[in-house]
mmCIF file of C-alpha atoms and ligand atoms in Angstrom:
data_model
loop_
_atom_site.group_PDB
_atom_site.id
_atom_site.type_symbol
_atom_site.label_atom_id
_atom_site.label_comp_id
_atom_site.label_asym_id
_atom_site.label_seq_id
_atom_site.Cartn_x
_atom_site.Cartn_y
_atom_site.Cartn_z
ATOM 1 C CA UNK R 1 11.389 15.303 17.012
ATOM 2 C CA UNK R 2 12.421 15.761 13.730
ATOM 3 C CA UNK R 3 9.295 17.951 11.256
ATOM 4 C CA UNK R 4 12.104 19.347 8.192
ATOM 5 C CA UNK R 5 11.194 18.801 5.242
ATOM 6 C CA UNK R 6 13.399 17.477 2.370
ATOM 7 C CA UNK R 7 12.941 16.405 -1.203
ATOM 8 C CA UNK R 8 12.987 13.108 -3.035
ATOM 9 C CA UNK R 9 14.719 12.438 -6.009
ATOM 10 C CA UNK R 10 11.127 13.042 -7.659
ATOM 11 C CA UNK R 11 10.868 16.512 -6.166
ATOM 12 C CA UNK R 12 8.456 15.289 -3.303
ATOM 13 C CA UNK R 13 8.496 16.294 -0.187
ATOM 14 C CA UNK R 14 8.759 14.150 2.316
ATOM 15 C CA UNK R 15 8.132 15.217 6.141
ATOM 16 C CA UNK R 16 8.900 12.792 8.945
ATOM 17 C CA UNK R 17 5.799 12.140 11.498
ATOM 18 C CA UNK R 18 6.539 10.830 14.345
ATOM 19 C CA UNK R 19 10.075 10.375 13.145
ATOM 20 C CA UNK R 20 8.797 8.092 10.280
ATOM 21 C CA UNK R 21 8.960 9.781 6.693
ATOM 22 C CA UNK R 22 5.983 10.212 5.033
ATOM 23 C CA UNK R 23 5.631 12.024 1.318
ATOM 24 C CA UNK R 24 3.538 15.424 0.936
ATOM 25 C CA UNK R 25 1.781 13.892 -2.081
ATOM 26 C CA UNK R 26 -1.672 14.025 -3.860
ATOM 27 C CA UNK R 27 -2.916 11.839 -6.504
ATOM 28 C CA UNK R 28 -1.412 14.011 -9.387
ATOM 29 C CA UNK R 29 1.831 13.751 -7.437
ATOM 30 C CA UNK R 30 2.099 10.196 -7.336
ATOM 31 C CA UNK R 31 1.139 9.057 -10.512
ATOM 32 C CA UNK R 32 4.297 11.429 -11.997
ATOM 33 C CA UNK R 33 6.635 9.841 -9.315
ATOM 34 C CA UNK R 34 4.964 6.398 -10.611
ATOM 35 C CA UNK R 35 5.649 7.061 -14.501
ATOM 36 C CA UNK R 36 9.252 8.095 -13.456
ATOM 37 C CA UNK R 37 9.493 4.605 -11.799
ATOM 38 C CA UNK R 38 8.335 3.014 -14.635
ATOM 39 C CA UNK R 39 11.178 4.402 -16.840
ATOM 40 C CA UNK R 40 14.057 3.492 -15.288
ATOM 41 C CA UNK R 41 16.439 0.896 -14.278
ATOM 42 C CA UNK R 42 15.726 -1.538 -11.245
ATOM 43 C CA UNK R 43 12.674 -1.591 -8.965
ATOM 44 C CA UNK R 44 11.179 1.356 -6.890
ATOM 45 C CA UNK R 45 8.981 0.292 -3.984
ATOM 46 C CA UNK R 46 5.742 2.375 -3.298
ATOM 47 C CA UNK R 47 4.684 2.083 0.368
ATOM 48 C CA UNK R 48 1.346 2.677 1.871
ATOM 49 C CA UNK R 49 1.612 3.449 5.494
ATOM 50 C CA UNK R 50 -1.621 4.758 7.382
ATOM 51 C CA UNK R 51 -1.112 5.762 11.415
ATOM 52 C CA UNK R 52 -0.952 2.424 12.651
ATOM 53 C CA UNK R 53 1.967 1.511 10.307
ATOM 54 C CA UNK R 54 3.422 4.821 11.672
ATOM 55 C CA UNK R 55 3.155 3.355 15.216
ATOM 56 C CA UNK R 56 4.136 0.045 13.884
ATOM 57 C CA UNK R 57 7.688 1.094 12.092
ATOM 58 C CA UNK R 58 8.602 3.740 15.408
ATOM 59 C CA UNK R 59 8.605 -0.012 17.389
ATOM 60 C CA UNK R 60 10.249 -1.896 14.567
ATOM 61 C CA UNK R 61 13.769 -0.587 12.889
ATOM 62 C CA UNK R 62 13.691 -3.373 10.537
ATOM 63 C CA UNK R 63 10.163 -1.657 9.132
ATOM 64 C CA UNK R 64 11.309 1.703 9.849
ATOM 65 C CA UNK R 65 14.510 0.896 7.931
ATOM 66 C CA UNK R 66 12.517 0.043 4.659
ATOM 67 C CA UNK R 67 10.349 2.815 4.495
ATOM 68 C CA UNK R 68 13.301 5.207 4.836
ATOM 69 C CA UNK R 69 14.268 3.377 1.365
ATOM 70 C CA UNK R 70 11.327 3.777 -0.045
ATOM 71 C CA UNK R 71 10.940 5.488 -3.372
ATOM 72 C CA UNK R 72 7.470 7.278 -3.140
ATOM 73 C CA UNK R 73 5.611 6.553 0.326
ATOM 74 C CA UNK R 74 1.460 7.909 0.270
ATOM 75 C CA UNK R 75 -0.227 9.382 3.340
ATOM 76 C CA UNK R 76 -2.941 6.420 3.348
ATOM 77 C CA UNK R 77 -5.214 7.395 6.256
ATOM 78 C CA UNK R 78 -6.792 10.305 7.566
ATOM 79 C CA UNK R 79 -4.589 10.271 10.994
ATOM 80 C CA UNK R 80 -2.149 11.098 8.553
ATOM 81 C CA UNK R 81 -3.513 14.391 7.323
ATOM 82 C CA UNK R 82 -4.610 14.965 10.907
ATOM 83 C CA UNK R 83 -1.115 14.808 12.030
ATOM 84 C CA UNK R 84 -0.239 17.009 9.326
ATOM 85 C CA UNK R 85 -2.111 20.091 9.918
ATOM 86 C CA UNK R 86 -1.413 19.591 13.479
ATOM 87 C CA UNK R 87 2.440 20.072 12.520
ATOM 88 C CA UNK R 88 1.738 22.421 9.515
ATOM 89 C CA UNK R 89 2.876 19.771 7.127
ATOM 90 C CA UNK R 90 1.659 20.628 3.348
ATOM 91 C CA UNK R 91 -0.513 17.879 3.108
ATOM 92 C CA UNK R 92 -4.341 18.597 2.192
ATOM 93 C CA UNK R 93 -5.616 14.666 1.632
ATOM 94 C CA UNK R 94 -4.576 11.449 2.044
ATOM 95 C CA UNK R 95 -3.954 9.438 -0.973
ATOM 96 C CA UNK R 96 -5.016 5.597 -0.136
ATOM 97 C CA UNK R 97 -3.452 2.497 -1.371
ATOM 98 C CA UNK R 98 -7.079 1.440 -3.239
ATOM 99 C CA UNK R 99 -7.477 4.961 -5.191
ATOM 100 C CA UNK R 100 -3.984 4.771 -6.252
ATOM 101 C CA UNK R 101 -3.772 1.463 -7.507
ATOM 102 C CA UNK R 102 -6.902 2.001 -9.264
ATOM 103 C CA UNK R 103 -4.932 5.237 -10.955
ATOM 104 C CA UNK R 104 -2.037 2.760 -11.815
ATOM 105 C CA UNK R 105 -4.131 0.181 -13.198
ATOM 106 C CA UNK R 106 -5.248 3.058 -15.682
ATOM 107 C CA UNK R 107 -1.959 3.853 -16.392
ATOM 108 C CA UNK R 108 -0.734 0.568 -16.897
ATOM 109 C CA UNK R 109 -3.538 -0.413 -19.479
ATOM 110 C CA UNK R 110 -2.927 3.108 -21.621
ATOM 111 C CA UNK R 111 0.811 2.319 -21.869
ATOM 112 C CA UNK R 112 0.646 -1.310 -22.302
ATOM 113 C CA UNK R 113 2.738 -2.642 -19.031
ATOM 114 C CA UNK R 114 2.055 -5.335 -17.117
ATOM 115 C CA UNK R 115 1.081 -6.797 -13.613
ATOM 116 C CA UNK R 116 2.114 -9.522 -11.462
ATOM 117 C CA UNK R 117 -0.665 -9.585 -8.380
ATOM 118 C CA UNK R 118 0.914 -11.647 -5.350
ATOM 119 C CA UNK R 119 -0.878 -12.072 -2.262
ATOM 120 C CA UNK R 120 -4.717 -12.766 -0.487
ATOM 121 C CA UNK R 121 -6.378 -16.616 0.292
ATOM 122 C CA UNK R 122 -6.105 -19.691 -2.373
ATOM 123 C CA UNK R 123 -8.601 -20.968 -4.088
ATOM 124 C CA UNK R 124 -11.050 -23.099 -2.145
ATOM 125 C CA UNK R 125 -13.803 -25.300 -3.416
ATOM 126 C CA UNK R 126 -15.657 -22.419 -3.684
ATOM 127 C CA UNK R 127 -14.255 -19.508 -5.222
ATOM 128 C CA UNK R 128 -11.031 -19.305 -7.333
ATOM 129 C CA UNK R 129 -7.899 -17.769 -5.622
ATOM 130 C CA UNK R 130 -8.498 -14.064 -4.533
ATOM 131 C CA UNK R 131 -5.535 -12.968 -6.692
ATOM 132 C CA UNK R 132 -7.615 -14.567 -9.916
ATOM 133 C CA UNK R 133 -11.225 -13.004 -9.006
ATOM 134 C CA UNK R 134 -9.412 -9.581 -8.646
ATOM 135 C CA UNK R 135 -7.153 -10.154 -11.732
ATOM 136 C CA UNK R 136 -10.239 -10.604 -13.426
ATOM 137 C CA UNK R 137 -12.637 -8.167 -11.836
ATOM 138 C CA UNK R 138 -9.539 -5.287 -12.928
ATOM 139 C CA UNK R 139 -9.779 -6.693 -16.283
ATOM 140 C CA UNK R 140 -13.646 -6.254 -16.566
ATOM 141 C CA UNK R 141 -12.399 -2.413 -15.574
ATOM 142 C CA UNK R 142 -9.569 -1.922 -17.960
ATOM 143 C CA UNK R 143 -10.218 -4.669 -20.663
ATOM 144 C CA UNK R 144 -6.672 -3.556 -22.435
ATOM 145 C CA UNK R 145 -5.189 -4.471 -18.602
ATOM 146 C CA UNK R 146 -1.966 -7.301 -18.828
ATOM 147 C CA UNK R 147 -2.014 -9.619 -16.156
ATOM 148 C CA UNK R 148 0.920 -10.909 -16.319
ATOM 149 C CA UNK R 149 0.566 -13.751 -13.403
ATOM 150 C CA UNK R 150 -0.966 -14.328 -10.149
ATOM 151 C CA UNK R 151 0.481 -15.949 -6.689
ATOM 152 C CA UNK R 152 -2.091 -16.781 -3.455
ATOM 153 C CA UNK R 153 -0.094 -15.121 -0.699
ATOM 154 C CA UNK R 154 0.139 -18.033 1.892
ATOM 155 C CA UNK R 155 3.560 -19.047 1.144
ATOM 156 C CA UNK R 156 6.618 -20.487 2.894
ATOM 157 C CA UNK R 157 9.812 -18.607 3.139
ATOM 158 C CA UNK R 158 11.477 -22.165 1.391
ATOM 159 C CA UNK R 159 9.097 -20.928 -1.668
ATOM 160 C CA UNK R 160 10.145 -17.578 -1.915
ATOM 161 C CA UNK R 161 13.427 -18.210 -4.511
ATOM 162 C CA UNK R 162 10.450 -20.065 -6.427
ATOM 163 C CA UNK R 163 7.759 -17.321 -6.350
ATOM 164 C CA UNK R 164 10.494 -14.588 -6.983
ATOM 165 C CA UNK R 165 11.418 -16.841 -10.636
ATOM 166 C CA UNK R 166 7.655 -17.053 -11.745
ATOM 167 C CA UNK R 167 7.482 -13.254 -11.208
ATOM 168 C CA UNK R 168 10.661 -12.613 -13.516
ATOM 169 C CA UNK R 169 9.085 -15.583 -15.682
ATOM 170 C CA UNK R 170 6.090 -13.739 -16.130
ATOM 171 C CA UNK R 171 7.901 -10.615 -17.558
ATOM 172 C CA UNK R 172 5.597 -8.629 -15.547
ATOM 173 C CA UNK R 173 6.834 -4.399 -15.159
ATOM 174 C CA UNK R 174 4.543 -4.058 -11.931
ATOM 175 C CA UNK R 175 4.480 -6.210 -9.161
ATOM 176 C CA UNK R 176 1.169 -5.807 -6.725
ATOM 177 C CA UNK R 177 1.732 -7.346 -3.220
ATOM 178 C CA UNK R 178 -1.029 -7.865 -0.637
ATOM 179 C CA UNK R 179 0.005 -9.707 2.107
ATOM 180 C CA UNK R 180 -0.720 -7.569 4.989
ATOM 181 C CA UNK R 181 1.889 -4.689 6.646
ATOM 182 C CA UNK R 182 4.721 -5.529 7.052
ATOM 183 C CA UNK R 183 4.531 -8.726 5.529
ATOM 184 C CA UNK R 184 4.212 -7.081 2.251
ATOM 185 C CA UNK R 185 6.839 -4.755 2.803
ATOM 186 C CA UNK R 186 9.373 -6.608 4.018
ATOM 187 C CA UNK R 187 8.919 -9.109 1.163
ATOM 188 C CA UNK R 188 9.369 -6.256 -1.472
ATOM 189 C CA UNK R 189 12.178 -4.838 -0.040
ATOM 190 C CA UNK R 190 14.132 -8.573 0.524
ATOM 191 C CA UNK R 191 13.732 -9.621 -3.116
ATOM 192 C CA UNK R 192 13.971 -5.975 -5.107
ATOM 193 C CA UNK R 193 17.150 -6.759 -6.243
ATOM 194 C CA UNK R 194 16.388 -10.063 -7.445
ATOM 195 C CA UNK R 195 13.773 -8.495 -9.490
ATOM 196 C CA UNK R 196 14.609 -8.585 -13.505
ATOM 197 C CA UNK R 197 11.640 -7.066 -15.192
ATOM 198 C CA UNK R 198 10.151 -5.290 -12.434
ATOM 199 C CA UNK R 199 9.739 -1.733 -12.489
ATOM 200 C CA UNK R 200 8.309 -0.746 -9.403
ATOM 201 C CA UNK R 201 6.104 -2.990 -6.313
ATOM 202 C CA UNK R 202 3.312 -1.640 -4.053
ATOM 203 C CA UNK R 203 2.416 -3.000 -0.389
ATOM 204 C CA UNK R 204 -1.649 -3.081 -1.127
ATOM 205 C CA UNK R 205 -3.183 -5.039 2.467
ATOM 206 C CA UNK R 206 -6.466 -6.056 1.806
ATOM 207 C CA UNK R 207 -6.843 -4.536 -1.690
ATOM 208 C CA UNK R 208 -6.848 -7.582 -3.862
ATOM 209 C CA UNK R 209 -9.724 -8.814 -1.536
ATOM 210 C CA UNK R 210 -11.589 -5.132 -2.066
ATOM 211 C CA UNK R 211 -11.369 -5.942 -6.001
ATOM 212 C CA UNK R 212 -12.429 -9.772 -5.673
ATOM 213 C CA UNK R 213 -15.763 -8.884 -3.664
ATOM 214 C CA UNK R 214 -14.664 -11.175 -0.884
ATOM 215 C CA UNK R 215 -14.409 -7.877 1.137
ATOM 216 C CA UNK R 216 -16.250 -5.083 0.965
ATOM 217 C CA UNK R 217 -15.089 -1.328 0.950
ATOM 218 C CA UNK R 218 -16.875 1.054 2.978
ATOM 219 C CA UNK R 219 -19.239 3.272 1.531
ATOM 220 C CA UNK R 220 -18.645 6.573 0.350
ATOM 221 C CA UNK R 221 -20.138 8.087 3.337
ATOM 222 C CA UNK R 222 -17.697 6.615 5.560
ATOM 223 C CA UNK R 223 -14.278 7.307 2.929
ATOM 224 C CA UNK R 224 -15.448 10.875 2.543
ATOM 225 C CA UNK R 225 -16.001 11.299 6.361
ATOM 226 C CA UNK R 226 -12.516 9.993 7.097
ATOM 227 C CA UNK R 227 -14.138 6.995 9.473
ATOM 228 C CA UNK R 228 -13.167 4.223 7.140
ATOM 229 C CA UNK R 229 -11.507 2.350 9.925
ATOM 230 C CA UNK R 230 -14.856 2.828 11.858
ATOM 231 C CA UNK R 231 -16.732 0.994 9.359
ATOM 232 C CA UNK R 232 -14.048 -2.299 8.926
ATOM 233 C CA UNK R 233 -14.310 -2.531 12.863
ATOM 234 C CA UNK R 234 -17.560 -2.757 12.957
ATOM 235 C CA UNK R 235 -17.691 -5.179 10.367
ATOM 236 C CA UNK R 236 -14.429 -6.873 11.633
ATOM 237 C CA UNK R 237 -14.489 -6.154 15.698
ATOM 238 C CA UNK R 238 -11.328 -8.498 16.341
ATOM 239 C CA UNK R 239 -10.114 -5.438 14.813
ATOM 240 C CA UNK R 240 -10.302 -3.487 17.968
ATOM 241 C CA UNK R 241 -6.878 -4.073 19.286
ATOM 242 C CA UNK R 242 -5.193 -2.179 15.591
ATOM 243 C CA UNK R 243 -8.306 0.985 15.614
ATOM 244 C CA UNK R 244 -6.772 1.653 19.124
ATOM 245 C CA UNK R 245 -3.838 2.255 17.133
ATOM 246 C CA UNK R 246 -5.432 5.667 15.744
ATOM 247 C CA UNK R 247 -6.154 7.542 19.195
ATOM 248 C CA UNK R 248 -2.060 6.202 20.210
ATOM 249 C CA UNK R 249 -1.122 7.522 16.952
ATOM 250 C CA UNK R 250 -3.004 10.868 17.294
ATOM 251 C CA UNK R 251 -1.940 11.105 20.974
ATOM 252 C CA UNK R 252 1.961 10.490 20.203
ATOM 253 C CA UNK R 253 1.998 13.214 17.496
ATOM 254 C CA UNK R 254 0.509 16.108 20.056
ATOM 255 C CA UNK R 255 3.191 14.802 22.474
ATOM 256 C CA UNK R 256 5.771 15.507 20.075
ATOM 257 C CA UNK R 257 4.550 18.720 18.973
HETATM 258 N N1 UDP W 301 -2.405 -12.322 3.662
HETATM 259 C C1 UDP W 301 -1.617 -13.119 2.880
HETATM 260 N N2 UDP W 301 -0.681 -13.905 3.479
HETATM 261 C C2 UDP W 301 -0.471 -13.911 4.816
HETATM 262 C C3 UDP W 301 -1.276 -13.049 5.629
HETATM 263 C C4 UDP W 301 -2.238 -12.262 5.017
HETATM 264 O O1 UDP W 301 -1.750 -13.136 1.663
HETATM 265 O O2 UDP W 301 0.386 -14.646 5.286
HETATM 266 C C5 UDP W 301 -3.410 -11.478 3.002
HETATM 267 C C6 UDP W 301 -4.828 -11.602 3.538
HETATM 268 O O3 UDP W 301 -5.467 -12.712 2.925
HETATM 269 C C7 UDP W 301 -5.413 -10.259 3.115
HETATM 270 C C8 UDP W 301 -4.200 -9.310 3.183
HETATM 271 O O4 UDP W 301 -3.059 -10.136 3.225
HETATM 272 O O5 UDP W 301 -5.859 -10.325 1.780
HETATM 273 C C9 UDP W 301 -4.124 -8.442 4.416
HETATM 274 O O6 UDP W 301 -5.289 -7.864 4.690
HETATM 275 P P1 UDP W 301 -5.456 -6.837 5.870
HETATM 276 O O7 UDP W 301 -6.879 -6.470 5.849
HETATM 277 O O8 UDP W 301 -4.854 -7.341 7.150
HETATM 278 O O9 UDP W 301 -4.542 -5.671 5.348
HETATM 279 P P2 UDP W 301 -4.466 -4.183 5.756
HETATM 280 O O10 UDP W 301 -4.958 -3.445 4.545
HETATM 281 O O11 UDP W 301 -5.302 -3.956 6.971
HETATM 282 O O12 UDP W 301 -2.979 -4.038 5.993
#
């Protein structure tokens, strides 16, 4: 199975794990691919994939098409480093989707761009919409932060021509999308070209719902220790059938060695 490495237009290097490509990238890394992005014509998508969306896109071309078109793709989960070193890939960390939109939110306030945050539950009679409370939990963050609109994420596909004109309404240069892998993904990748004022999107999962409070992150313990995914299945344990994706995961890349 391919293992060669080749470079982005960005100078990255991007390794293929289990046939999937996957960028040799740290934070640092990122961000400069991300400023790049935010320069130039049309819209770059960032993808996010951890092991099981490595599994995930070697069953589904259609997935495994769009992260081959990805512009910058981050090594979110530790199976991903694991599988690295096990294939002497040059990738020390993994870089997760929550860290680096937290970077990007930084960079966004300092240089005055804005965001368009699409995805997560409505509002119900007791909370506003997910997208809100996290629009305005990243505000409380980076109080110079422009939010340029918000969208819940349980939309028809009849609503989508709709949903893509309020994000080119809103002007926004940075579209956030969090409506689960490869929901998100696919929806990026369908409407990029329809995109007039977007710079770049990101495939975020649960990330809006992180920044809202109506889920919690692990503690540090668990992020530092690489046993994240232990700690949302013990909270979540109808997760079971996607953790067994990790041991598959670790199991196909020794077979391919
Ligand atoms: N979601 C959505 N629309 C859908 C299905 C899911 O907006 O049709 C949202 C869901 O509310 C949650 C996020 O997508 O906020 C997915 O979260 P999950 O924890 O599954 O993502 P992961 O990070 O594990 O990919």
């Amino acid at each position: 199975m391919g293992n060669e490495l080749k470079g982005t237009k960005e100078g990255i290097e991007r390794a293929r794990i289990l046939d999937i490509p996957v960028d040799m990238v740290d934070y640092d890394s990122a961000l400069a691919c991300f400023r790049k992005f935010m320069e130039r014509e049309g819209c770059d998508m960032i993808v996010t994939p951890n092991s099981e969306i490595v599994v995930n896109a070697t069953k589904d071309p259609a997935l495994k098409d769009l992260i081959e078109h990805a512009s910058l793709i981050i090594p979110d989960g530790i199976g991903l480093v694991k599988a690295a070193k096990i294939k002497h890939l040059p990738l020390h960390d993994r870089v997760t989707g929550v860290d680096f939109l937290t970077l990007i939110l930084g960079e966004l306030e300092s240089t005055g761009k804005s965001i368009f945050l699409l995805g997560s539950k409505p509002e119900n009679e007791e909370r506003a919409s997910v997208a809100d409370l996290a629009a305005a939990a990243m505000k409380e963050k980076f109080p110079g932060l422009i939010v340029a609109g918000t969208n819940d994420g349980y939309f028809k596909a009849a609503d989508e021509p709709a949903l893509v004109k309020k994000i080119n309404d809103s002007g926004a240069d940075f579209l956030c999308v969090a409506l689960g892998s490869p929901k998100q993904e696919k929806f990026i990748y369908e409407h990029a070209a329809e995109f007039t004022s977007v710079k770049a999107a990101i495939g975020v999962g649960g990330t809006l719902d992180v920044w809202a409070g109506t889920v919690k992150r692990a503690p540090e313990f668990w992020q530092k220790h690489g046993i994240e995914w232990l700690y949302r299945f013990l909270k979540e344990p109808v997760r079971f059938k996607r953790v067994l994706q990790l041991p598959v995961f670790m199991a196909k890349v020794i077979a391919s060695k």
